[in-house]
Amino acid sequence: MIAKSGQFREELRVIAEGKGEIILHHKFEREQLFGKSRLVAEVTIRPGHSIGMHPHDPDAEIYYMLSGALVSVNSDGSEEPFLPGDAMLTGAGDSHSVRNDTDKDAKMLAIVML
């Protein structure tokens, strides 16, 4: 199955009490994912916006950075740049958040696995 550009459902959502609304373009809907995943979406985080700290257990989440720049915050409070080509895996009860401290949109692919 090929999901064609321009045919994705758009959703605006505040995630985990983050700042501002995050834009999700759902690449596939949950019922299309064979019970293996609950989210596959391109996520746009506008300047000054964020996804709040949230845990993953028993699920896990992969972020793959597409464009722009974010700051990744880990469970222990440590921060590091999250840049195009970087990938992040969070699971086993760990928590994470990201924020956009720049003046440009940032885009990443998010996949939540069950």
JSON list of C-alpha atoms in Angstrom, two decimals:
[
{"chain": "A", "resi": 1, "resn": "MET", "atom": "CA", "xyz": [0.00, 0.00, 0.00]},
{"chain": "A", "resi": 2, "resn": "ILE", "atom": "CA", "xyz": [1.35, 3.42, -0.96]},
{"chain": "A", "resi": 3, "resn": "ALA", "atom": "CA", "xyz": [0.18, 6.46, 0.96]},
{"chain": "A", "resi": 4, "resn": "LYS", "atom": "CA", "xyz": [0.24, 9.36, -1.49]},
{"chain": "A", "resi": 5, "resn": "SER", "atom": "CA", "xyz": [1.46, 12.82, -0.58]},
{"chain": "A", "resi": 6, "resn": "GLY", "atom": "CA", "xyz": [-1.35, 15.27, 0.01]},
{"chain": "A", "resi": 7, "resn": "GLN", "atom": "CA", "xyz": [-3.82, 12.58, 1.11]},
{"chain": "A", "resi": 8, "resn": "PHE", "atom": "CA", "xyz": [-2.93, 12.43, 4.80]},
{"chain": "A", "resi": 9, "resn": "ARG", "atom": "CA", "xyz": [-5.25, 13.30, 7.64]},
{"chain": "A", "resi": 10, "resn": "GLU", "atom": "CA", "xyz": [-4.05, 16.40, 9.46]},
{"chain": "A", "resi": 11, "resn": "GLU", "atom": "CA", "xyz": [-4.51, 16.74, 13.20]},
{"chain": "A", "resi": 12, "resn": "LEU", "atom": "CA", "xyz": [-3.62, 19.58, 15.55]},
{"chain": "A", "resi": 13, "resn": "ARG", "atom": "CA", "xyz": [-2.88, 18.37, 19.06]},
{"chain": "A", "resi": 14, "resn": "VAL", "atom": "CA", "xyz": [-1.31, 19.47, 22.32]},
{"chain": "A", "resi": 15, "resn": "ILE", "atom": "CA", "xyz": [0.82, 16.49, 23.35]},
{"chain": "A", "resi": 16, "resn": "ALA", "atom": "CA", "xyz": [1.61, 15.72, 26.99]},
{"chain": "A", "resi": 17, "resn": "GLU", "atom": "CA", "xyz": [0.96, 19.30, 28.11]},
{"chain": "A", "resi": 18, "resn": "GLY", "atom": "CA", "xyz": [3.53, 20.63, 25.67]},
{"chain": "A", "resi": 19, "resn": "LYS", "atom": "CA", "xyz": [3.53, 24.24, 24.54]},
{"chain": "A", "resi": 20, "resn": "GLY", "atom": "CA", "xyz": [1.36, 25.02, 21.50]},
{"chain": "A", "resi": 21, "resn": "GLU", "atom": "CA", "xyz": [-0.32, 22.72, 19.02]},
{"chain": "A", "resi": 22, "resn": "ILE", "atom": "CA", "xyz": [1.69, 20.11, 17.16]},
{"chain": "A", "resi": 23, "resn": "ILE", "atom": "CA", "xyz": [0.71, 19.32, 13.55]},
{"chain": "A", "resi": 24, "resn": "LEU", "atom": "CA", "xyz": [0.42, 15.62, 12.74]},
{"chain": "A", "resi": 25, "resn": "HIS", "atom": "CA", "xyz": [0.04, 14.32, 9.19]},
{"chain": "A", "resi": 26, "resn": "HIS", "atom": "CA", "xyz": [-1.01, 10.70, 9.70]},
{"chain": "A", "resi": 27, "resn": "LYS", "atom": "CA", "xyz": [0.72, 8.58, 7.05]},
{"chain": "A", "resi": 28, "resn": "PHE", "atom": "CA", "xyz": [-1.38, 5.53, 7.97]},
{"chain": "A", "resi": 29, "resn": "GLU", "atom": "CA", "xyz": [-4.35, 5.15, 10.28]},
{"chain": "A", "resi": 30, "resn": "ARG", "atom": "CA", "xyz": [-4.17, 2.80, 13.25]},
{"chain": "A", "resi": 31, "resn": "GLU", "atom": "CA", "xyz": [-6.52, 0.24, 11.67]},
{"chain": "A", "resi": 32, "resn": "GLN", "atom": "CA", "xyz": [-4.14, -0.04, 8.68]},
{"chain": "A", "resi": 33, "resn": "LEU", "atom": "CA", "xyz": [-1.13, -0.99, 10.83]},
{"chain": "A", "resi": 34, "resn": "PHE", "atom": "CA", "xyz": [-1.91, -4.68, 11.47]},
{"chain": "A", "resi": 35, "resn": "GLY", "atom": "CA", "xyz": [-1.99, -4.21, 15.24]},
{"chain": "A", "resi": 36, "resn": "LYS", "atom": "CA", "xyz": [1.76, -3.51, 15.29]},
{"chain": "A", "resi": 37, "resn": "SER", "atom": "CA", "xyz": [1.67, 0.25, 15.72]},
{"chain": "A", "resi": 38, "resn": "ARG", "atom": "CA", "xyz": [-0.73, 2.97, 16.80]},
{"chain": "A", "resi": 39, "resn": "LEU", "atom": "CA", "xyz": [0.88, 5.99, 15.11]},
{"chain": "A", "resi": 40, "resn": "VAL", "atom": "CA", "xyz": [2.88, 6.72, 11.96]},
{"chain": "A", "resi": 41, "resn": "ALA", "atom": "CA", "xyz": [2.92, 10.46, 11.36]},
{"chain": "A", "resi": 42, "resn": "GLU", "atom": "CA", "xyz": [4.99, 13.33, 10.09]},
{"chain": "A", "resi": 43, "resn": "VAL", "atom": "CA", "xyz": [5.09, 15.77, 12.97]},
{"chain": "A", "resi": 44, "resn": "THR", "atom": "CA", "xyz": [5.63, 19.51, 12.54]},
{"chain": "A", "resi": 45, "resn": "ILE", "atom": "CA", "xyz": [6.69, 21.50, 15.60]},
{"chain": "A", "resi": 46, "resn": "ARG", "atom": "CA", "xyz": [6.49, 25.25, 15.09]},
{"chain": "A", "resi": 47, "resn": "PRO", "atom": "CA", "xyz": [8.91, 27.74, 16.67]},
{"chain": "A", "resi": 48, "resn": "GLY", "atom": "CA", "xyz": [8.40, 27.99, 20.43]},
{"chain": "A", "resi": 49, "resn": "HIS", "atom": "CA", "xyz": [6.24, 24.84, 20.54]},
{"chain": "A", "resi": 50, "resn": "SER", "atom": "CA", "xyz": [7.01, 21.50, 22.18]},
{"chain": "A", "resi": 51, "resn": "ILE", "atom": "CA", "xyz": [5.90, 17.96, 22.94]},
{"chain": "A", "resi": 52, "resn": "GLY", "atom": "CA", "xyz": [5.79, 17.62, 26.73]},
{"chain": "A", "resi": 53, "resn": "MET", "atom": "CA", "xyz": [7.60, 14.96, 28.76]},
{"chain": "A", "resi": 54, "resn": "HIS", "atom": "CA", "xyz": [5.81, 11.60, 28.45]},
{"chain": "A", "resi": 55, "resn": "PRO", "atom": "CA", "xyz": [6.68, 7.92, 29.12]},
{"chain": "A", "resi": 56, "resn": "HIS", "atom": "CA", "xyz": [6.57, 4.90, 26.82]},
{"chain": "A", "resi": 57, "resn": "ASP", "atom": "CA", "xyz": [5.66, 1.61, 28.49]},
{"chain": "A", "resi": 58, "resn": "PRO", "atom": "CA", "xyz": [4.66, -0.92, 27.29]},
{"chain": "A", "resi": 59, "resn": "ASP", "atom": "CA", "xyz": [4.82, 0.81, 23.89]},
{"chain": "A", "resi": 60, "resn": "ALA", "atom": "CA", "xyz": [7.93, 2.36, 22.32]},
{"chain": "A", "resi": 61, "resn": "GLU", "atom": "CA", "xyz": [8.39, 5.36, 20.05]},
{"chain": "A", "resi": 62, "resn": "ILE", "atom": "CA", "xyz": [10.84, 6.16, 17.28]},
{"chain": "A", "resi": 63, "resn": "TYR", "atom": "CA", "xyz": [11.50, 9.73, 16.18]},
{"chain": "A", "resi": 64, "resn": "TYR", "atom": "CA", "xyz": [13.42, 10.34, 12.95]},
{"chain": "A", "resi": 65, "resn": "MET", "atom": "CA", "xyz": [14.37, 13.96, 12.36]},
{"chain": "A", "resi": 66, "resn": "LEU", "atom": "CA", "xyz": [13.61, 15.24, 8.86]},
{"chain": "A", "resi": 67, "resn": "SER", "atom": "CA", "xyz": [14.27, 18.98, 8.90]},
{"chain": "A", "resi": 68, "resn": "GLY", "atom": "CA", "xyz": [14.91, 21.87, 11.25]},
{"chain": "A", "resi": 69, "resn": "ALA", "atom": "CA", "xyz": [16.32, 21.50, 14.75]},
{"chain": "A", "resi": 70, "resn": "LEU", "atom": "CA", "xyz": [14.86, 20.46, 18.09]},
{"chain": "A", "resi": 71, "resn": "VAL", "atom": "CA", "xyz": [16.14, 20.06, 21.62]},
{"chain": "A", "resi": 72, "resn": "SER", "atom": "CA", "xyz": [15.61, 16.55, 23.00]},
{"chain": "A", "resi": 73, "resn": "VAL", "atom": "CA", "xyz": [15.04, 16.21, 26.74]},
{"chain": "A", "resi": 74, "resn": "ASN", "atom": "CA", "xyz": [15.52, 12.78, 28.34]},
{"chain": "A", "resi": 75, "resn": "SER", "atom": "CA", "xyz": [14.04, 11.24, 31.50]},
{"chain": "A", "resi": 76, "resn": "ASP", "atom": "CA", "xyz": [17.02, 12.39, 33.55]},
{"chain": "A", "resi": 77, "resn": "GLY", "atom": "CA", "xyz": [16.60, 16.01, 32.39]},
{"chain": "A", "resi": 78, "resn": "SER", "atom": "CA", "xyz": [19.62, 15.96, 30.08]},
{"chain": "A", "resi": 79, "resn": "GLU", "atom": "CA", "xyz": [19.25, 17.92, 26.85]},
{"chain": "A", "resi": 80, "resn": "GLU", "atom": "CA", "xyz": [20.88, 17.52, 23.45]},
{"chain": "A", "resi": 81, "resn": "PRO", "atom": "CA", "xyz": [20.37, 18.77, 19.89]},
{"chain": "A", "resi": 82, "resn": "PHE", "atom": "CA", "xyz": [18.14, 16.65, 17.66]},
{"chain": "A", "resi": 83, "resn": "LEU", "atom": "CA", "xyz": [19.06, 17.32, 14.03]},
{"chain": "A", "resi": 84, "resn": "PRO", "atom": "CA", "xyz": [18.17, 16.03, 10.53]},
{"chain": "A", "resi": 85, "resn": "GLY", "atom": "CA", "xyz": [19.21, 12.40, 10.12]},
{"chain": "A", "resi": 86, "resn": "ASP", "atom": "CA", "xyz": [19.17, 11.75, 13.89]},
{"chain": "A", "resi": 87, "resn": "ALA", "atom": "CA", "xyz": [16.94, 9.00, 15.27]},
{"chain": "A", "resi": 88, "resn": "MET", "atom": "CA", "xyz": [15.63, 8.49, 18.80]},
{"chain": "A", "resi": 89, "resn": "LEU", "atom": "CA", "xyz": [14.13, 5.37, 20.41]},
{"chain": "A", "resi": 90, "resn": "THR", "atom": "CA", "xyz": [12.21, 5.66, 23.69]},
{"chain": "A", "resi": 91, "resn": "GLY", "atom": "CA", "xyz": [10.66, 2.69, 25.51]},
{"chain": "A", "resi": 92, "resn": "ALA", "atom": "CA", "xyz": [10.91, 0.42, 28.56]},
{"chain": "A", "resi": 93, "resn": "GLY", "atom": "CA", "xyz": [9.40, 3.10, 30.81]},
{"chain": "A", "resi": 94, "resn": "ASP", "atom": "CA", "xyz": [11.74, 5.91, 29.74]},
{"chain": "A", "resi": 95, "resn": "SER", "atom": "CA", "xyz": [10.31, 9.36, 29.07]},
{"chain": "A", "resi": 96, "resn": "HIS", "atom": "CA", "xyz": [11.16, 12.04, 26.52]},
{"chain": "A", "resi": 97, "resn": "SER", "atom": "CA", "xyz": [10.16, 15.43, 25.19]},
{"chain": "A", "resi": 98, "resn": "VAL", "atom": "CA", "xyz": [11.26, 17.75, 22.39]},
{"chain": "A", "resi": 99, "resn": "ARG", "atom": "CA", "xyz": [11.02, 21.49, 21.88]},
{"chain": "A", "resi": 100, "resn": "ASN", "atom": "CA", "xyz": [11.68, 23.91, 19.06]},
{"chain": "A", "resi": 101, "resn": "ASP", "atom": "CA", "xyz": [13.85, 26.80, 20.25]},
{"chain": "A", "resi": 102, "resn": "THR", "atom": "CA", "xyz": [14.50, 28.07, 16.70]},
{"chain": "A", "resi": 103, "resn": "ASP", "atom": "CA", "xyz": [12.65, 30.48, 14.41]},
{"chain": "A", "resi": 104, "resn": "LYS", "atom": "CA", "xyz": [11.83, 27.76, 11.80]},
{"chain": "A", "resi": 105, "resn": "ASP", "atom": "CA", "xyz": [9.47, 24.78, 11.70]},
{"chain": "A", "resi": 106, "resn": "ALA", "atom": "CA", "xyz": [10.97, 21.39, 12.57]},
{"chain": "A", "resi": 107, "resn": "LYS", "atom": "CA", "xyz": [9.70, 18.12, 11.07]},
{"chain": "A", "resi": 108, "resn": "MET", "atom": "CA", "xyz": [10.18, 14.54, 12.18]},
{"chain": "A", "resi": 109, "resn": "LEU", "atom": "CA", "xyz": [8.63, 11.14, 11.56]},
{"chain": "A", "resi": 110, "resn": "ALA", "atom": "CA", "xyz": [7.07, 9.57, 14.67]},
{"chain": "A", "resi": 111, "resn": "ILE", "atom": "CA", "xyz": [6.22, 5.87, 14.96]},
{"chain": "A", "resi": 112, "resn": "VAL", "atom": "CA", "xyz": [4.62, 4.45, 18.11]},
{"chain": "A", "resi": 113, "resn": "MET", "atom": "CA", "xyz": [5.04, 0.64, 18.21]},
{"chain": "A", "resi": 114, "resn": "LEU", "atom": "CA", "xyz": [2.91, -1.67, 20.32]}
]
